[in-house]
Short mmCIF file of C-alpha atoms (C1' of nucleotides) in Angstrom, two decimals:
data_model
loop_
_atom_site.label_atom_id
_atom_site.label_comp_id
_atom_site.label_asym_id
_atom_site.label_seq_id
_atom_site.Cartn_x
_atom_site.Cartn_y
_atom_site.Cartn_z
CA UNK A 7 -3.57 -1.36 1.57
CA UNK A 8 -3.23 2.19 2.72
CA UNK A 9 -3.29 5.54 1.00
CA UNK A 10 0.01 7.40 1.22
CA UNK A 11 0.34 10.87 2.73
CA UNK A 12 0.09 12.18 -0.80
CA UNK A 13 -3.58 11.28 -1.06
CA UNK A 14 -4.33 12.20 2.48
CA UNK A 15 -2.64 15.57 2.56
CA UNK A 16 -3.67 16.32 -0.96
CA UNK A 17 -7.34 15.81 -0.59
CA UNK A 18 -7.45 17.84 2.61
CA UNK A 19 -5.55 20.60 1.01
CA UNK A 20 -7.93 20.53 -2.00
CA UNK A 21 -10.76 20.85 0.46
CA UNK A 22 -9.18 23.95 1.91
CA UNK A 23 -9.00 25.44 -1.57
CA UNK A 24 -12.66 24.54 -2.07
CA UNK A 25 -13.62 26.37 1.13
CA UNK A 26 -11.94 29.44 -0.38
CA UNK A 27 -13.19 29.02 -3.91
CA UNK A 28 -13.93 32.30 -5.67
CA UNK A 29 -11.99 34.39 -3.17
CA UNK A 30 -8.62 34.55 -4.91
CA UNK A 31 -5.50 32.60 -4.43
CA UNK A 32 -4.18 31.11 -1.16
CA UNK A 33 -0.44 30.92 -0.66
CA UNK A 34 1.06 27.57 -0.01
CA UNK A 35 2.48 28.36 3.42
CA UNK A 36 -0.99 29.17 4.73
CA UNK A 37 -2.28 25.75 3.89
CA UNK A 38 0.87 24.06 5.02
CA UNK A 39 0.86 25.76 8.41
CA UNK A 40 -2.98 25.20 8.83
CA UNK A 41 -2.39 21.46 8.43
CA UNK A 42 0.99 21.44 10.00
CA UNK A 43 2.76 19.97 6.94
CA UNK A 44 6.03 20.66 5.24
CA UNK A 45 5.54 23.44 2.75
CA UNK A 46 8.01 21.94 0.31
CA UNK A 47 6.36 18.58 0.40
CA UNK A 48 2.89 20.01 -0.17
CA UNK A 49 4.39 21.98 -3.02
CA UNK A 50 5.23 18.71 -4.81
CA UNK A 51 1.66 17.57 -4.50
CA UNK A 52 0.31 20.92 -5.73
CA UNK A 53 2.76 20.85 -8.67
CA UNK A 54 1.19 17.51 -9.74
CA UNK A 55 -2.35 18.76 -9.24
CA UNK A 56 -1.55 21.95 -11.31
CA UNK A 57 -0.11 19.88 -14.19
CA UNK A 58 -3.24 17.87 -14.29
CA UNK A 59 -5.33 21.02 -14.40
CA UNK A 60 -7.13 20.63 -11.13
CA UNK A 61 -5.75 23.81 -9.60
CA UNK A 62 -4.06 26.86 -10.93
CA UNK A 63 -1.45 29.14 -9.53
CA UNK A 64 -0.70 32.85 -9.40
CA UNK A 65 3.03 33.64 -9.15
CA UNK A 66 4.66 36.45 -7.33
CA UNK A 67 3.77 38.27 -4.21
CA UNK A 68 0.11 37.97 -3.20
CA UNK A 69 0.08 34.88 -5.34
CA UNK A 70 -0.98 31.33 -4.35
CA UNK A 71 -3.21 28.54 -5.52
CA UNK A 72 -6.83 28.13 -6.31
CA UNK A 73 -9.13 25.52 -7.74
CA UNK A 74 -9.11 25.60 -11.53
CA UNK A 75 -12.79 24.59 -11.62
CA UNK A 76 -15.79 24.97 -9.35
CA UNK A 77 -15.89 22.45 -6.48
CA UNK A 78 -18.81 20.46 -8.00
CA UNK A 79 -16.69 19.70 -11.11
CA UNK A 80 -13.82 18.18 -9.08
CA UNK A 81 -14.24 14.65 -7.87
CA UNK A 82 -12.34 12.98 -5.07
CA UNK A 83 -11.35 10.33 -7.69
CA UNK A 84 -9.68 12.88 -9.90
CA UNK A 85 -7.63 14.20 -7.03
CA UNK A 86 -6.63 10.74 -5.75
CA UNK A 87 -5.61 9.50 -9.14
CA UNK A 88 -3.32 12.38 -9.65
CA UNK A 89 -1.61 11.88 -6.28
CA UNK A 90 -1.72 8.14 -5.82
CA UNK A 91 -1.79 6.88 -9.36
CA UNK A 92 -4.73 4.78 -10.57
CA UNK A 93 -6.63 3.31 -7.67
CA UNK A 94 -6.35 -0.35 -8.61
CA UNK A 95 -5.35 -2.78 -5.89
CA UNK A 96 -2.98 -4.67 -8.18
CA UNK A 97 -1.18 -3.82 -11.45
CA UNK A 98 -3.01 -6.34 -13.57
CA UNK A 99 -6.38 -4.56 -13.44
CA UNK A 100 -5.24 -1.08 -14.24
CA UNK A 101 -6.43 -1.01 -17.79
CA UNK A 102 -7.91 -3.38 -20.30
CA UNK A 103 -4.69 -4.50 -21.96
CA UNK A 104 -3.69 -8.07 -21.12
CA UNK A 105 -0.85 -7.69 -18.67
CA UNK A 106 -0.93 -11.03 -16.91
CA UNK A 107 1.15 -13.36 -18.92
CA UNK A 108 0.20 -16.65 -17.33
CA UNK A 109 -3.39 -17.02 -16.78
CA UNK A 110 -6.21 -16.37 -19.09
CA UNK A 111 -8.59 -17.66 -16.59
CA UNK A 112 -7.29 -16.01 -13.47
CA UNK A 113 -9.98 -16.03 -10.82
CA UNK A 114 -8.19 -13.73 -8.45
CA UNK A 115 -8.11 -11.11 -11.12
CA UNK A 116 -11.88 -11.06 -11.03
CA UNK A 117 -11.74 -10.30 -7.33
CA UNK A 118 -9.23 -7.48 -7.84
CA UNK A 119 -11.44 -5.97 -10.56
CA UNK A 120 -14.47 -5.94 -8.30
CA UNK A 121 -12.48 -4.22 -5.57
CA UNK A 122 -11.19 -1.69 -8.09
CA UNK A 123 -14.64 -0.96 -9.44
CA UNK A 124 -16.08 -0.47 -6.09
CA UNK A 125 -13.39 1.94 -4.97
CA UNK A 126 -13.67 3.92 -8.17
CA UNK A 127 -17.43 4.15 -8.09
CA UNK A 128 -17.12 5.66 -4.61
CA UNK A 129 -14.45 8.19 -5.25
CA UNK A 130 -15.88 9.23 -8.58
CA UNK A 131 -19.24 9.89 -7.06
CA UNK A 132 -17.97 12.40 -4.49
CA UNK A 133 -17.13 15.99 -5.46
CA UNK A 134 -15.50 18.68 -3.43
CA UNK A 135 -18.88 20.35 -3.40
CA UNK A 136 -20.40 17.27 -1.73
CA UNK A 137 -17.74 17.65 0.88
CA UNK A 138 -18.58 21.28 1.40
CA UNK A 139 -22.19 20.29 1.89
CA UNK A 140 -21.28 17.62 4.40
CA UNK A 141 -19.15 20.04 6.28
CA UNK A 142 -22.21 22.27 6.75
CA UNK A 143 -24.28 19.40 8.07
CA UNK A 144 -21.52 18.38 10.52
CA UNK A 145 -21.55 21.86 11.90
CA UNK A 146 -25.25 21.70 12.78
CA UNK B 7 -2.99 2.18 -2.88
CA UNK B 8 -1.82 -1.32 -3.79
CA UNK B 9 -2.08 -4.67 -2.09
CA UNK B 10 1.24 -6.13 -1.17
CA UNK B 11 2.44 -9.48 -2.36
CA UNK B 12 1.15 -10.96 0.88
CA UNK B 13 -2.45 -10.49 -0.14
CA UNK B 14 -1.79 -11.36 -3.73
CA UNK B 15 0.21 -14.52 -3.17
CA UNK B 16 -1.91 -15.50 -0.22
CA UNK B 17 -5.29 -15.33 -1.91
CA UNK B 18 -4.02 -17.30 -4.87
CA UNK B 19 -2.54 -19.91 -2.59
CA UNK B 20 -5.77 -20.21 -0.65
CA UNK B 21 -7.54 -20.72 -3.88
CA UNK B 22 -5.17 -23.62 -4.70
CA UNK B 23 -6.15 -25.13 -1.34
CA UNK B 24 -9.74 -24.67 -2.15
CA UNK B 25 -9.28 -26.54 -5.41
CA UNK B 26 -7.92 -29.39 -3.46
CA UNK B 27 -10.38 -29.24 -0.53
CA UNK B 28 -11.32 -32.60 0.88
CA UNK B 29 -8.43 -34.47 -0.70
CA UNK B 30 -5.86 -34.25 2.11
CA UNK B 31 -3.03 -31.87 2.71
CA UNK B 32 -0.84 -30.26 -0.01
CA UNK B 33 2.77 -29.55 0.86
CA UNK B 34 4.00 -26.05 0.64
CA UNK B 35 6.67 -26.68 -1.93
CA UNK B 36 3.98 -27.80 -4.37
CA UNK B 37 2.10 -24.59 -4.13
CA UNK B 38 5.25 -22.53 -4.09
CA UNK B 39 6.55 -24.01 -7.29
CA UNK B 40 3.15 -24.02 -8.99
CA UNK B 41 3.13 -20.23 -8.46
CA UNK B 42 6.87 -19.76 -8.75
CA UNK B 43 7.29 -18.19 -5.31
CA UNK B 44 9.79 -18.50 -2.54
CA UNK B 45 8.71 -21.38 -0.28
CA UNK B 46 9.99 -19.69 2.78
CA UNK B 47 8.13 -16.53 2.08
CA UNK B 48 4.89 -18.34 1.42
CA UNK B 49 5.50 -20.21 4.64
CA UNK B 50 5.26 -16.96 6.56
CA UNK B 51 1.91 -16.24 5.00
CA UNK B 52 0.63 -19.73 5.81
CA UNK B 53 1.84 -19.41 9.32
CA UNK B 54 -0.39 -16.30 9.77
CA UNK B 55 -3.33 -17.95 8.12
CA UNK B 56 -2.94 -20.95 10.29
CA UNK B 57 -2.81 -18.93 13.50
CA UNK B 58 -6.02 -17.25 12.48
CA UNK B 59 -7.72 -20.56 11.90
CA UNK B 60 -8.24 -20.38 8.13
CA UNK B 61 -6.00 -23.31 7.31
CA UNK B 62 -4.64 -26.25 9.20
CA UNK B 63 -1.38 -28.13 8.81
CA UNK B 64 -0.27 -31.73 8.96
CA UNK B 65 3.33 -32.08 10.10
CA UNK B 66 5.89 -34.63 9.00
CA UNK B 67 6.38 -36.44 5.71
CA UNK B 68 3.30 -36.57 3.47
CA UNK B 69 2.08 -33.60 5.43
CA UNK B 70 1.06 -30.18 4.18
CA UNK B 71 -1.69 -27.64 4.45
CA UNK B 72 -5.42 -27.64 3.86
CA UNK B 73 -8.35 -25.36 4.42
CA UNK B 74 -9.69 -25.48 8.02
CA UNK B 75 -13.22 -24.88 6.74
CA UNK B 76 -15.14 -25.58 3.63
CA UNK B 77 -14.58 -22.99 0.83
CA UNK B 78 -18.01 -21.48 1.24
CA UNK B 79 -17.19 -20.52 4.79
CA UNK B 80 -13.99 -18.64 3.93
CA UNK B 81 -14.37 -15.13 2.57
CA UNK B 82 -11.79 -13.19 0.57
CA UNK B 83 -12.08 -10.53 3.25
CA UNK B 84 -11.08 -12.86 6.02
CA UNK B 85 -7.98 -13.94 4.06
CA UNK B 86 -6.99 -10.43 3.08
CA UNK B 87 -7.46 -9.08 6.63
CA UNK B 88 -5.05 -11.70 7.98
CA UNK B 89 -2.38 -10.95 5.44
CA UNK B 90 -2.80 -7.19 4.86
CA UNK B 91 -4.25 -6.06 8.11
CA UNK B 92 -7.53 -4.28 8.21
CA UNK B 93 -8.47 -2.92 4.83
CA UNK B 94 -8.99 0.64 5.70
CA UNK B 95 -7.41 3.23 3.43
CA UNK B 96 -6.23 5.33 6.42
CA UNK B 97 -5.58 4.64 10.09
CA UNK B 98 -8.33 6.91 11.37
CA UNK B 99 -11.19 4.77 10.13
CA UNK B 100 -9.99 1.35 11.28
CA UNK B 101 -12.34 1.08 14.25
CA UNK B 102 -14.86 3.30 16.01
CA UNK B 103 -12.59 4.75 18.68
CA UNK B 104 -11.72 8.36 18.19
CA UNK B 105 -8.23 8.34 16.86
CA UNK B 106 -8.05 11.64 15.14
CA UNK B 107 -7.11 14.24 17.73
CA UNK B 108 -7.75 17.40 15.82
CA UNK B 109 -11.00 17.40 13.98
CA UNK B 110 -14.40 16.33 15.26
CA UNK B 111 -15.82 17.44 12.05
CA UNK B 112 -13.33 15.98 9.63
CA UNK B 113 -14.94 15.73 6.17
CA UNK B 114 -12.11 13.75 4.59
CA UNK B 115 -12.72 11.11 7.21
CA UNK B 116 -16.21 10.61 5.81
CA UNK B 117 -14.68 9.95 2.45
CA UNK B 118 -12.25 7.38 3.79
CA UNK B 119 -15.11 5.65 5.64
CA UNK B 120 -17.07 5.34 2.44
CA UNK B 121 -14.08 3.86 0.67
CA UNK B 122 -13.47 1.44 3.47
CA UNK B 123 -17.07 0.34 3.62
CA UNK B 124 -17.24 -0.25 -0.04
CA UNK B 125 -14.08 -2.34 -0.11
CA UNK B 126 -15.17 -4.41 2.78
CA UNK B 127 -18.55 -5.07 1.47
CA UNK B 128 -17.02 -6.44 -1.75
CA UNK B 129 -14.43 -8.69 -0.10
CA UNK B 130 -16.75 -10.01 2.57
CA UNK B 131 -19.31 -11.00 0.00
CA UNK B 132 -16.95 -13.29 -2.02
CA UNK B 133 -16.09 -16.69 -0.73
CA UNK B 134 -13.58 -19.19 -1.94
CA UNK B 135 -16.52 -21.26 -3.17
CA UNK B 136 -17.63 -18.30 -5.28
CA UNK B 137 -14.22 -18.26 -6.86
CA UNK B 138 -14.40 -22.01 -7.55
CA UNK B 139 -17.74 -21.45 -9.31
CA UNK B 140 -16.26 -18.58 -11.36
CA UNK B 141 -13.37 -20.72 -12.38
CA UNK B 142 -15.79 -23.30 -13.81
CA UNK B 143 -17.57 -20.59 -15.80
CA UNK B 144 -14.32 -19.22 -17.15
CA UNK B 145 -13.43 -22.68 -18.40
CA UNK B 146 -16.58 -22.85 -20.55
"C1'" DA C 21 14.38 47.39 -5.28
"C1'" DG C 22 12.96 44.01 -2.34
"C1'" DA C 23 9.88 40.78 -0.42
"C1'" DA C 24 6.60 37.34 -1.24
"C1'" DT C 25 5.46 34.04 -3.58
"C1'" DG C 26 5.47 29.81 -7.10
"C1'" DC C 27 8.70 26.48 -9.80
"C1'" DC C 28 12.03 22.85 -10.16
"C1'" DT C 29 15.52 19.23 -9.40
"C1'" DA C 30 18.29 16.55 -6.71
"C1'" DG C 31 19.44 14.58 -2.58
"C1'" DT C 32 18.56 11.88 1.80
"C1'" DA C 33 16.44 9.67 5.81
"C1'" DA C 34 12.95 6.60 7.38
"C1'" DT C 35 9.96 3.03 6.75
"C1'" DT C 36 8.03 -0.89 4.69
"C1'" DT C 37 8.20 -4.80 1.81
"C1'" DA C 38 9.96 -8.89 0.21
"C1'" DG C 39 12.46 -11.91 0.76
"C1'" DT C 40 16.74 -15.26 2.74
"C1'" DT C 41 19.08 -18.16 6.15
"C1'" DG C 42 19.37 -21.73 8.96
"C1'" DG C 43 18.23 -24.55 12.64
"C1'" DG C 44 14.76 -27.30 14.98
"C1'" DA C 45 10.52 -30.48 15.64
"C1'" DT C 46 7.47 -34.03 13.88
"C1'" DT C 47 5.97 -37.93 11.33
"C1'" DA C 48 5.40 -41.42 7.43
"C1'" DC C 49 7.68 -44.98 5.18
"C1'" DG C 50 10.98 -48.47 4.03
"C1'" DC D 16 15.13 -47.63 13.52
"C1'" DG D 17 16.72 -44.14 10.60
"C1'" DT D 18 16.05 -41.10 7.09
"C1'" DA D 19 13.65 -38.11 4.17
"C1'" DA D 20 9.86 -35.06 3.95
"C1'" DT D 21 7.61 -31.92 5.80
"C1'" DC D 22 5.99 -28.00 9.07
"C1'" DC D 23 7.71 -24.38 12.53
"C1'" DC D 24 10.13 -20.32 13.97
"C1'" DA D 25 13.12 -16.31 14.66
"C1'" DA D 26 16.41 -13.35 13.02
"C1'" DC D 27 18.77 -11.20 9.47
"C1'" DT D 28 19.22 -8.57 4.99
"C1'" DA D 29 18.33 -6.42 0.50
"C1'" DA D 30 15.42 -3.70 -2.21
"C1'" DA D 31 11.91 -0.55 -2.98
"C1'" DT D 32 9.06 3.08 -1.69
"C1'" DT D 33 7.70 6.95 0.91
"C1'" DA D 34 8.27 11.21 2.98
"C1'" DC D 35 10.55 14.56 3.31
"C1'" DT D 36 14.61 18.40 2.95
"C1'" DA D 37 17.67 21.71 0.60
"C1'" DG D 38 18.48 25.15 -2.17
"C1'" DG D 39 18.45 27.90 -6.20
"C1'" DC D 40 15.78 30.27 -9.93
"C1'" DA D 41 11.61 32.85 -11.84
"C1'" DT D 42 7.89 36.01 -11.34
"C1'" DT D 43 5.17 39.77 -9.72
"C1'" DC D 44 3.18 42.98 -6.34
"C1'" DT D 45 4.10 47.15 -3.72
#
DNA sequence: AGAATGCCTAGTAATTTAGTTGGGATTACG
DNA sequence: CGTAATCCCAACTAAATTACTAGGCATTCT
C-alpha cells in the first residue's frame, strides 16, 4: 500500500512553494531541477493542484507558481487527496453510500474504515506551516 | 494508496478460517467459492500465509487449511504485512536504516512516518478475535 | 519581436497486479 | 489398492496502472 510518485513529488514540491510563500512565483523548471524530476510530469501534478485551488499560476515570462493560500491553511491531506485521490485503503469505504453489494454485516469493512480514519486524521492535522516549523527544528 | 486484492481477499479468507477455528481444516475450494475468487490465486496467498506461520495445512483428501494459532493471537497487521509487504506509505520509512541519500533533514519523511505509525497502530491493535466479536454485534 | 514561461492533450514505456496453467505430491476412503 | 480430493509449486500471461515523454499553443515580460 504505497503512495505513488504523484503524492511524493507533489507534497515535496508544495513544501518548496511554502518555503517561498509571499515572495512571488517560482517557475516550474526551478522546482523540477531542484528535485531532479521531469518538468513535464511535475506540470501535470501542478495542473491538478491549481484546478483544486491549492496553488495559482502566473503565465508568461517571469511567471511561475505560488501557493494560493498561506501555508497554515493548506493541509497535507488536501494535497494528497488531489494527487492520490481519496486516501481510503479500499473502494468500499470512500464515502457513506452503500457500495458493497453482498454483505451488510461485513467485518473487514470495519477494519478498512478504521485504517482510513486513522490516515485521514493524521494528514488532515498537518499543515504546510507545521512542516515549515519542523524544518526549523531539524536545522537546530 | 489502495490495498491490493491480496490484502483484501486474504484478510477476508483469514476471517473465514477464524469462524471455523477448532473445527478442523477447510479446503481451499470452499473458501474460494464462498467468496467467488479464483482458487489458484487464493492458493498463492495461503502459501505465503503458511510460510509465515499464520495458518497450517493438512494435505490429501479431507485436508485443507486452518489457523495456526487462536484468533486472538493473530492480528490484522500480521496478515496484511505478509500479503502486502510492510505497510509504509513510502520506501524511505520502512525501517530505521538511512535509505534516503539526499536529505538528512527531510520534512516530508516526518509526514510519512506519522502516517506509517498511525496505520500500524491500528492494524496491530485488531485481532481476528476482535473481528469475530464485532461480527456478533453486527448480527444483533 | 522574442524568450520565458504556463497550458493542454495524446502517446508510450515500464512496472505491478491479478490472475491462469498445468503438473506433481500426499492422504483419506471405499 | 486405486482413485478422488486435496495441497504444493513454478512459470507464464493478460490487464491495469503508473510514470513519464512529446510537442504544440497561449500568454506576458522585457
